[in-house]
Tab-separated table of C-alpha atoms and ligand atoms in Angstrom:
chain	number	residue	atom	x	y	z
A	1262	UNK	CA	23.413	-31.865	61.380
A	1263	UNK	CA	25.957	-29.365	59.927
A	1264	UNK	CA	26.869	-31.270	57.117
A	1265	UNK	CA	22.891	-31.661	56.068
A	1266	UNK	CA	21.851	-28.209	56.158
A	1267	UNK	CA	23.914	-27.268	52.824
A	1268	UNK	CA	23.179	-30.351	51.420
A	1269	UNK	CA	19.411	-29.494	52.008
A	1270	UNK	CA	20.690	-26.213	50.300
A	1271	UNK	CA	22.171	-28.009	47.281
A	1272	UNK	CA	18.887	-29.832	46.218
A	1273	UNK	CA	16.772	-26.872	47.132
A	1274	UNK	CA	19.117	-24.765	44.629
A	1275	UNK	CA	19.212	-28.090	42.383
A	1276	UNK	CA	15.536	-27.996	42.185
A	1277	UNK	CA	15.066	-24.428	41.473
A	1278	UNK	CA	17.269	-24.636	38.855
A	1279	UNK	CA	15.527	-27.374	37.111
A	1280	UNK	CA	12.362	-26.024	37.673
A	1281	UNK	CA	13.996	-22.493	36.011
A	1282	UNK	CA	15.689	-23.967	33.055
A	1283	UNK	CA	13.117	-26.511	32.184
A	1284	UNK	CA	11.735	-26.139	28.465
A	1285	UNK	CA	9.285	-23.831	28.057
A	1286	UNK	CA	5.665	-24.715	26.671
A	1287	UNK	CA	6.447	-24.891	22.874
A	1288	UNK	CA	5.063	-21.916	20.714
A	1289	UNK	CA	1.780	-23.481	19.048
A	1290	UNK	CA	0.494	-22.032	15.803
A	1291	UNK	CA	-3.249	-21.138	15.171
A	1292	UNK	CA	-4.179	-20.439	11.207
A	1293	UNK	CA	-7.582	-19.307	10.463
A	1294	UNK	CA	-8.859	-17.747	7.519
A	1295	UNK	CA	-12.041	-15.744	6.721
A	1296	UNK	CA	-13.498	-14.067	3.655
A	1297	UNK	CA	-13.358	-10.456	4.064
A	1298	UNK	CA	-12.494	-7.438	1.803
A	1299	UNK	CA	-13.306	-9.124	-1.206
A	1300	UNK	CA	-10.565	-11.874	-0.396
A	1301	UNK	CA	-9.546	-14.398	1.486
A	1302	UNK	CA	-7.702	-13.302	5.029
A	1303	UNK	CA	-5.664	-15.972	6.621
A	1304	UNK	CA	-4.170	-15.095	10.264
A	1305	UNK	CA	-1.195	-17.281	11.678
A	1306	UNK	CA	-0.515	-16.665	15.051
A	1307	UNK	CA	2.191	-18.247	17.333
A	1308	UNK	CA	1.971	-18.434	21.080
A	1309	UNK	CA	2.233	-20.823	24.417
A	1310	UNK	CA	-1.634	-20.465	25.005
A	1311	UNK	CA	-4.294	-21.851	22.202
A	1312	UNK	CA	-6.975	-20.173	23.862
A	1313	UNK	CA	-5.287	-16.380	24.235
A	1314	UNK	CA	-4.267	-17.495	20.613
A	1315	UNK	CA	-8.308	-17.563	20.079
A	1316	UNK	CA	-9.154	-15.024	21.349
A	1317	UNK	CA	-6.739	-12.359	19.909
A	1318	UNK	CA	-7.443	-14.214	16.170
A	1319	UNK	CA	-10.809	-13.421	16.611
A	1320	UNK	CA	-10.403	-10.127	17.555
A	1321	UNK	CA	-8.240	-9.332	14.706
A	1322	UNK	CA	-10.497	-10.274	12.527
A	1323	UNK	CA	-13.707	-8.410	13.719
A	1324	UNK	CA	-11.222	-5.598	13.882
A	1325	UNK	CA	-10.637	-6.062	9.905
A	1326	UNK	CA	-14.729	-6.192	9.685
A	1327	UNK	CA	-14.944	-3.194	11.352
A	1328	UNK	CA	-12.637	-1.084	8.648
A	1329	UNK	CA	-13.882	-3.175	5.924
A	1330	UNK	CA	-17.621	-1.624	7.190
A	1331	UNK	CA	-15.593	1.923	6.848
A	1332	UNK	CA	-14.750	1.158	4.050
A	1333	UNK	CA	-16.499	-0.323	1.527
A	1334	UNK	CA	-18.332	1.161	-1.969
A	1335	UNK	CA	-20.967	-1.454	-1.437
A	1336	UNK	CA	-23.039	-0.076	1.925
A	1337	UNK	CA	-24.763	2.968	1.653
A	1338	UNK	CA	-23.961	3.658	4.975
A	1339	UNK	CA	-20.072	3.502	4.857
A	1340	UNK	CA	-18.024	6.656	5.231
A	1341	UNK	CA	-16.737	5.989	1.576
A	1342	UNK	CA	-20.219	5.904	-0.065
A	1343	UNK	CA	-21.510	8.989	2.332
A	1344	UNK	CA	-18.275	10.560	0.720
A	1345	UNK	CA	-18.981	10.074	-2.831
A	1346	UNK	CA	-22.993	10.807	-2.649
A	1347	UNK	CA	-21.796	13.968	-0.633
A	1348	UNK	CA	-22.258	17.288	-2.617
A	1349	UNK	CA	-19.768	19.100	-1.085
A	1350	UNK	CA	-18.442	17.393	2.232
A	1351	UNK	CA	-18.602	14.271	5.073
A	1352	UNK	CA	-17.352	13.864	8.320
A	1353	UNK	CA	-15.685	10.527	7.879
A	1354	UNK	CA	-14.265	8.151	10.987
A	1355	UNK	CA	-10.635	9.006	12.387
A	1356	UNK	CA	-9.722	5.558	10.641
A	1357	UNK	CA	-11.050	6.407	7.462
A	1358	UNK	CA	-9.450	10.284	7.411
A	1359	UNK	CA	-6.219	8.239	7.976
A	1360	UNK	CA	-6.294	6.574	5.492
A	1361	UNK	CA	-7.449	9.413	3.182
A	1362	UNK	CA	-4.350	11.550	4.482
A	1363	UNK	CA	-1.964	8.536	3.733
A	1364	UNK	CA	-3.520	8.415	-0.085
A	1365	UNK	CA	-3.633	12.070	-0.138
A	1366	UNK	CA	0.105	11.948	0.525
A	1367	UNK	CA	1.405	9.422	-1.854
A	1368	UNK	CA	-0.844	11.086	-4.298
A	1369	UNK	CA	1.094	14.229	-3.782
A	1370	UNK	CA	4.263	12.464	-4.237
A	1371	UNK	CA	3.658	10.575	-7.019
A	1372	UNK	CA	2.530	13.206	-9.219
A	1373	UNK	CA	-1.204	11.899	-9.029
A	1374	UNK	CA	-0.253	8.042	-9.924
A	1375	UNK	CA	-2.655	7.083	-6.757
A	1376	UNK	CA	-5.756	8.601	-7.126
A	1377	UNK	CA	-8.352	8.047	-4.312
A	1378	UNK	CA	-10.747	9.801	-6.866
A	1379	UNK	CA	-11.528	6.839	-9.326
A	1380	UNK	CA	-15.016	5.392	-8.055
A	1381	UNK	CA	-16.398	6.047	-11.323
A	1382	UNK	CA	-13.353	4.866	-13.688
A	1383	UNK	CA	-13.293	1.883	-11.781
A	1384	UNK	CA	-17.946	1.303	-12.564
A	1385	UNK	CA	-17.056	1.697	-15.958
A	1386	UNK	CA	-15.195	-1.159	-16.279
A	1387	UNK	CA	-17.023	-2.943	-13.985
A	1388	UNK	CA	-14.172	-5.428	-13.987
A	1389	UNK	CA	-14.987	-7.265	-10.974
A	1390	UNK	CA	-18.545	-8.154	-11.928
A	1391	UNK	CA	-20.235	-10.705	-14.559
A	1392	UNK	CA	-20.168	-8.219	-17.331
A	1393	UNK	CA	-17.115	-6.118	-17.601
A	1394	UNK	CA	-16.765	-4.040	-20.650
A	1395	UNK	CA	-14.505	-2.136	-22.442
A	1396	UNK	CA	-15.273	1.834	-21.586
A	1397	UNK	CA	-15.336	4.914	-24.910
A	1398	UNK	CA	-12.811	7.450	-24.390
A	1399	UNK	CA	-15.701	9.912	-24.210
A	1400	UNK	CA	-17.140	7.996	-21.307
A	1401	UNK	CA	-13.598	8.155	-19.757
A	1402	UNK	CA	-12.834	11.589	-20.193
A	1403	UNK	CA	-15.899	12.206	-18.099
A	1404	UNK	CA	-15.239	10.132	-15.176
A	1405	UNK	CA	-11.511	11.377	-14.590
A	1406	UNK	CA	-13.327	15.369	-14.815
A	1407	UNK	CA	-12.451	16.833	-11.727
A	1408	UNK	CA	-10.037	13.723	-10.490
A	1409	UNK	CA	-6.616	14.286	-9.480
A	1410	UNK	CA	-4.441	14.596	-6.196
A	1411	UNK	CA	-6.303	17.645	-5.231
A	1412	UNK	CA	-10.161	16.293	-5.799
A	1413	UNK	CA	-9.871	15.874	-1.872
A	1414	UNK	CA	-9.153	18.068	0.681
A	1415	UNK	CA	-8.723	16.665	4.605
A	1416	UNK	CA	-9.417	18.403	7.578
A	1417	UNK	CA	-8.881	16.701	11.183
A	1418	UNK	CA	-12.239	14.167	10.060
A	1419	UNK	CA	-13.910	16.534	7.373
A	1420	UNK	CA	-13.856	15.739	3.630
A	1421	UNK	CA	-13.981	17.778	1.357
A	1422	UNK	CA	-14.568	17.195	-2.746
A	1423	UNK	CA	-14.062	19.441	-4.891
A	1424	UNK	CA	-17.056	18.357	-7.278
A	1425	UNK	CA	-19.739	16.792	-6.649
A	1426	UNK	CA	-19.903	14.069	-8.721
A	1427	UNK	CA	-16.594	12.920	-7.371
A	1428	UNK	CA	-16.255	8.740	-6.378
A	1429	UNK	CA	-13.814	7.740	-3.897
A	1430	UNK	CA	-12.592	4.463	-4.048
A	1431	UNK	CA	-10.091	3.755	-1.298
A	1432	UNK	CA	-9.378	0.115	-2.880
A	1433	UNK	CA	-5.512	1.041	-3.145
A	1434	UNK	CA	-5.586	1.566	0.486
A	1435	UNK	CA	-7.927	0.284	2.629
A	1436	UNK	CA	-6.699	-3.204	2.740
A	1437	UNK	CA	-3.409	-2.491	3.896
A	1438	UNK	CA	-4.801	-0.557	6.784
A	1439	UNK	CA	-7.273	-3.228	7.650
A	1440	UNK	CA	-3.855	-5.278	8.166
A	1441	UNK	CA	-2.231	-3.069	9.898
A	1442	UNK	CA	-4.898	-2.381	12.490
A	1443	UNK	CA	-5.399	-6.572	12.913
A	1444	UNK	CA	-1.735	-6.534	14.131
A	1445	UNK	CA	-1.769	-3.569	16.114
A	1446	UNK	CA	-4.941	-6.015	18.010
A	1447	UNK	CA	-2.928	-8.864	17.995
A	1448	UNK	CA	0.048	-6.948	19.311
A	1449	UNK	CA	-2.583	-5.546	22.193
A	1450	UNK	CA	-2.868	-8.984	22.940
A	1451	UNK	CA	0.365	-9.767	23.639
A	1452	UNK	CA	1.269	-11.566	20.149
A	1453	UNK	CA	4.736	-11.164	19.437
A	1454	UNK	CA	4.559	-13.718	15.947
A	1455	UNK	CA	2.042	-13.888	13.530
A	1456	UNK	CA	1.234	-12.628	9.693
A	1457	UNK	CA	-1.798	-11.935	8.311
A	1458	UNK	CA	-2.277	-12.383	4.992
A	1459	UNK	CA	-5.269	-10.770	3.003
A	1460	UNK	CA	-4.906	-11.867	-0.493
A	1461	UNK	CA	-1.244	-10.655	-1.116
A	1462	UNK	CA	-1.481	-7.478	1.237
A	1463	UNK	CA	0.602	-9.227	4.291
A	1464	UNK	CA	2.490	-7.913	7.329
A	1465	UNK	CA	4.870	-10.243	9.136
A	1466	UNK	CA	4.903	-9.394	13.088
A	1467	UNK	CA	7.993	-10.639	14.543
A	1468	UNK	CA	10.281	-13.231	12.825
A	1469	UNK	CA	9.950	-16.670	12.261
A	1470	UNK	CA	11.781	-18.907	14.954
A	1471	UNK	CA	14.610	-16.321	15.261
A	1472	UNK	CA	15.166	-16.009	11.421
A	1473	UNK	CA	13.376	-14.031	8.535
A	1474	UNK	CA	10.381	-14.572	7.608
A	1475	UNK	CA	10.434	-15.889	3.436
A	1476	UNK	CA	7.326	-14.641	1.399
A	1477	UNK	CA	7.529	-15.644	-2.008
A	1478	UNK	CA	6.211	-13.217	-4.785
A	1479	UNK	CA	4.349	-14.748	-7.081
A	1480	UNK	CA	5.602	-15.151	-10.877
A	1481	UNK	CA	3.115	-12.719	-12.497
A	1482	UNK	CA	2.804	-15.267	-15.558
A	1483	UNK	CA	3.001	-18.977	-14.022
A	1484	UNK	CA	1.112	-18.975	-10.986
A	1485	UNK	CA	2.672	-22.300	-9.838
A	1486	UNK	CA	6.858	-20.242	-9.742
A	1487	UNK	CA	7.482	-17.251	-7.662
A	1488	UNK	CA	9.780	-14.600	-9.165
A	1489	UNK	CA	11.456	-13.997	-5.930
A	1490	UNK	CA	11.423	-14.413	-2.212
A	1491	UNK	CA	11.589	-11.970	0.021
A	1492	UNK	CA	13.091	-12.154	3.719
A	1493	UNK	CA	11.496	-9.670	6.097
A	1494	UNK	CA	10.675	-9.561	9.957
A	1495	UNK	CA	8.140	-6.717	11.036
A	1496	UNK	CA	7.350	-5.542	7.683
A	1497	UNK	CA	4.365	-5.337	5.398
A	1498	UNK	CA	4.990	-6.989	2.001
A	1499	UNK	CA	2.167	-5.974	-0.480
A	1500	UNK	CA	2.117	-6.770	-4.444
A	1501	UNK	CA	0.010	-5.142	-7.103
A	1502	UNK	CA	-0.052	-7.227	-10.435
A	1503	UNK	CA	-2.018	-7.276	-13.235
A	1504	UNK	CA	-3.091	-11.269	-12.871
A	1505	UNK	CA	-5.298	-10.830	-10.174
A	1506	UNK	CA	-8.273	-9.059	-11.174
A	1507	UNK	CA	-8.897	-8.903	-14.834
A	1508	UNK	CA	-10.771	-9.706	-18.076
A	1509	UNK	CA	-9.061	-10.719	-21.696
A	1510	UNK	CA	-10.998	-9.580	-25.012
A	1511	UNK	CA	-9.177	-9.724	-28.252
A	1512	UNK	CA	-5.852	-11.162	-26.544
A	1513	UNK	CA	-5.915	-7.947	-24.662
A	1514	UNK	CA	-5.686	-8.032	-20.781
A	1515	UNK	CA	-7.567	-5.034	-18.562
A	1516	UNK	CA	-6.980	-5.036	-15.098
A	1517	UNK	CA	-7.707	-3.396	-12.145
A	1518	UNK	CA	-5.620	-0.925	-12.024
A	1519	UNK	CA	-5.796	1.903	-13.822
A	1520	UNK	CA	-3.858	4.719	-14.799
A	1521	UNK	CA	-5.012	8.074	-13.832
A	1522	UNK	CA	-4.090	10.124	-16.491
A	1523	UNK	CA	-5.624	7.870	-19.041
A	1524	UNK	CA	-8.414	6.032	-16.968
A	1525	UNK	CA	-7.323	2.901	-18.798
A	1526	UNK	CA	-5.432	-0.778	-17.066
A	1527	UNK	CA	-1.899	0.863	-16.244
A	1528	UNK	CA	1.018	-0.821	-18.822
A	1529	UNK	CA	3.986	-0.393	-17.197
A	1530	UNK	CA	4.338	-3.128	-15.309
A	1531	UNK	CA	3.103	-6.966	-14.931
A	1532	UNK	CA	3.540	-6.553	-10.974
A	1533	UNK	CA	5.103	-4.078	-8.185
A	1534	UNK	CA	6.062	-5.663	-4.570
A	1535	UNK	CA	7.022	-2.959	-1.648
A	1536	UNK	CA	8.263	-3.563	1.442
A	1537	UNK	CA	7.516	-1.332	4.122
A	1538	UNK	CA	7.102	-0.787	7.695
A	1539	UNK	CA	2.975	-0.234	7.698
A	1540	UNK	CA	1.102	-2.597	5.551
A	1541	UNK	CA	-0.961	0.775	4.568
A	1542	UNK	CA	1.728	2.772	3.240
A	1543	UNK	CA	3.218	-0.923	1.366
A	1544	UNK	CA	-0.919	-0.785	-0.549
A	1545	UNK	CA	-0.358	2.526	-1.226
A	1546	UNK	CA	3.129	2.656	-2.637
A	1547	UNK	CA	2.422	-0.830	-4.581
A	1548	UNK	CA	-0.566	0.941	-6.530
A	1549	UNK	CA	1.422	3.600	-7.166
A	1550	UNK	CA	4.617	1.859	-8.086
A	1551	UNK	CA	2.894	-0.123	-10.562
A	1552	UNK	CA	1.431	2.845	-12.154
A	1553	UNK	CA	4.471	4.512	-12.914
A	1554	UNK	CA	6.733	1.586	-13.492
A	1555	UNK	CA	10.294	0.613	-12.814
A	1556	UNK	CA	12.071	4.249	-13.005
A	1557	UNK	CA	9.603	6.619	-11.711
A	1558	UNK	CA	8.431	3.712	-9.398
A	1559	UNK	CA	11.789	2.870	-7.618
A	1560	UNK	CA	12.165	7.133	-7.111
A	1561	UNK	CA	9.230	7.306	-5.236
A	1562	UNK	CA	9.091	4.781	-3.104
A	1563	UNK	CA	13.046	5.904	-2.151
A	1564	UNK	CA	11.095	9.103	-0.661
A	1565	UNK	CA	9.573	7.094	1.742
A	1566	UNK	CA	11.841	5.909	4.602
A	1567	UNK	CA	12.401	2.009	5.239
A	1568	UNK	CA	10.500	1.243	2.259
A	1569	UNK	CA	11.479	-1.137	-0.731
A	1570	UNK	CA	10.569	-1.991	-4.219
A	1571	UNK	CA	10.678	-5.280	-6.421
A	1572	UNK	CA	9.535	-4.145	-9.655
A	1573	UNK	CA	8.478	-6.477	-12.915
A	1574	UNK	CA	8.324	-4.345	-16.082
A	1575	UNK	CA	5.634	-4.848	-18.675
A	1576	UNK	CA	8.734	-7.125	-20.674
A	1577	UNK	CA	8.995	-8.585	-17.449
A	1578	UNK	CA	12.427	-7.259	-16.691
A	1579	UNK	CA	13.093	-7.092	-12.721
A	1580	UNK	CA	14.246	-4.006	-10.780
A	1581	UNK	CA	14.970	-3.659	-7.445
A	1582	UNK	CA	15.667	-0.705	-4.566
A	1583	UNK	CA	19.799	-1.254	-3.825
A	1584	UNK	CA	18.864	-1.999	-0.435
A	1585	UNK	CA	16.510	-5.017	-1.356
A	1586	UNK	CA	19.356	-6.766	-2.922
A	1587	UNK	CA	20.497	-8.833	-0.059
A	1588	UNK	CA	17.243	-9.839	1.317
A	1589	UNK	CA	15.798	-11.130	-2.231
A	1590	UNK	CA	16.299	-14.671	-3.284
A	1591	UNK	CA	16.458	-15.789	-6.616
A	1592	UNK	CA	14.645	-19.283	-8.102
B	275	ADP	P1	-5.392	-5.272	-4.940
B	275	ADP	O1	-6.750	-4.727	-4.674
B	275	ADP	O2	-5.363	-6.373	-5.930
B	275	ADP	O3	-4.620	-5.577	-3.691
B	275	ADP	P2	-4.238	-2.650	-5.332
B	275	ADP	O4	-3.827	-2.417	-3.939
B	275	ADP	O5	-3.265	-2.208	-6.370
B	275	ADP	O6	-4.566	-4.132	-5.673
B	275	ADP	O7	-5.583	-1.849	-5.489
B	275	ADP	C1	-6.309	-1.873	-6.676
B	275	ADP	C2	-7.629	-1.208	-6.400
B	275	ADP	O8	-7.414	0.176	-6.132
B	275	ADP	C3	-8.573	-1.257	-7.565
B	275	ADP	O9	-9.444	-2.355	-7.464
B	275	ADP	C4	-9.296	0.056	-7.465
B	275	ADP	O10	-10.345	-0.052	-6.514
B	275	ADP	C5	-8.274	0.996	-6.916
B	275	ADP	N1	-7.413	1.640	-7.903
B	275	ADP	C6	-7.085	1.260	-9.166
B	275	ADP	N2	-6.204	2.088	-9.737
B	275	ADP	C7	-5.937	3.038	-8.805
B	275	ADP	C8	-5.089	4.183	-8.764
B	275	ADP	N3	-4.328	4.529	-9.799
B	275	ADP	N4	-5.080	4.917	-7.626
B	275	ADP	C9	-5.831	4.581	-6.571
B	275	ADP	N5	-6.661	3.536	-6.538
B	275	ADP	C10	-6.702	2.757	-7.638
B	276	MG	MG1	-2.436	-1.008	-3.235
């Protein structure tokens, strides 16, 4: 009898062990995609449960529906079109005055290069519709009346233009944030790995089977290279470029986005890529960096702590922030 009891003991602790150490459920991946925000959004999410997996993905997404409602120039209803048919002033959702104060302050820092005041620069163009056209200077000068880093003024959730006829157009912004606040759902659930993607505006939650995750950056003039790839783990990776949206007359590109000072297609750049720790500030700071190109560009987004630039110059020339060198990779 004495010698069985810690023999018992040994198979009991054998047992536990196994049972202990045994390999856990492999992660499984879930990829969905749905068209929202005037693109295509593609969540991956990893996790030992499909149907939590489910779940969460959905949520994420109705989450980005819900901004994208916000949001939008194209319902009357949204607290961006209440905004620009205001006279004087609208009470706008707390997620909407966020992302207003963001844009207000990387207006501010980069000398009016975002401008959350070009609703009617952008109509002119029309660049995203059947019939884009080429706008008269005259025309311009009239839109960008009244524009500039101080057109709005924020207070707690109260809006304030300061003219009337003053368009906001949160496009810089908006989708960024609508990322961000997917994760921050997914992260509610209890996601610890996952990116979502909408069209180019991406955030990377967690890393990728203990390493970095590697987004490639697309080559701004052969859309089957990449000019680089990036290594980042819970980071927002955002590119602005020229190729995405835009009309050619006369061997001339426009694009979608413009310049404030002249309200023309910005020239300084073929594409700007930030990395940053909110997908929202990465939107903001791409917009911007593009506007200003590779010197002004690379200053601002250094104001701005734990964010990065990659920067392609209208010649195509690359910059970089010093501390993206060693997480870029070269083709
Ligand atoms: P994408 O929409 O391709 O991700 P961006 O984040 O750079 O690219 O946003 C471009 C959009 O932002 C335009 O479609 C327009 O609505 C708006 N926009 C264009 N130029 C500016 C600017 N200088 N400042 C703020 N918003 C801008
Ligand atoms: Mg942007």
């Amino acid at each position: 009898m004495s010698l069985t009891r810690p023999l018992t003991l040994i198979v009991l602790l054998a047992l536990l062990a196994i049972y202990l150490l045994r390999a856990p459920t492999p992660p499984q991946e879930l990829r969905q995609s749905r068209l929202l925000l005037g693109t295509v959004v593609e969540i991956a999410a990893l996790g030992p449960d499909q149907a939590r997996l489910e779940a969460a993905v959905n949520n994420a997404f109705a989450e980005i529906a819900r901004i994208e409602a916000l949001m939008t120039p194209h319902q009357p209803q949204s607290d961006v079109s209440r905004l620009s048919a205001a006279s004087d002033e609208a009470t706008v959702a707390s997620e909407t005055a966020e992302v207003i104060a963001l844009g207000l302050q990387v207006a501010a820092a980069s000398d009016g290069a975002l401008d959350l005041t070009l609703g009617r620069v952008k109509a002119l163009w029309a660049i995203e519709s059947e019939t884009p056209r080429i706008p008269s200077s005259e025309e311009l000068a009239e839109a960008l009346e009244e524009t500039g880093p101080a057109a709005l003024q924020l207070d707690g959730r109260q809006v304030r233009k300061a003219a009337p006829q003053l368009a906001v157009d949160l496009g810089a912004v908006a989708k960024g944030y609508a990322v961000d606040r997917a994760v921050a759902v997914l992260r509610a659930a209890g996601v610890t790995q996952a990116s979502v993607n909408a069209g180019g505006d991406i955030f990377l939650l967690g890393d990728h089977g203990g390493r970095p995750w590697r987004i490639g950056i697309q080559h701004p003039r052969n859309d089957q290279q990449v000019a680089a790839t990036l290594l980042v783990a819970d980071q927002a990776v955002v590119t602005s470029g020229d190729y995405e949206r835009f009309f050619e007359r006369d061997g001339v590109r426009y694009h979608h986005i413009f310049d404030p000072k002249t309200g023309r297609p910005g020239d300084r750049c073929q594409s700007a890529s930030v990395v940053a720790p909110s997908a929202a500030l990465a939107d903001a700071l791409s917009t911007a960096v593009f506007v200003l190109g590779p010197e002004a560009g690379l200053a601002l987004v250094e104001k701005f702590p734990g964010a990065l630039a990659l920067v392609i110059d209208a010649a195509g020339g690359r910059h970089l922030s010093p501390g993206l060198q060693e997480r870029i990779e070269w083709p």
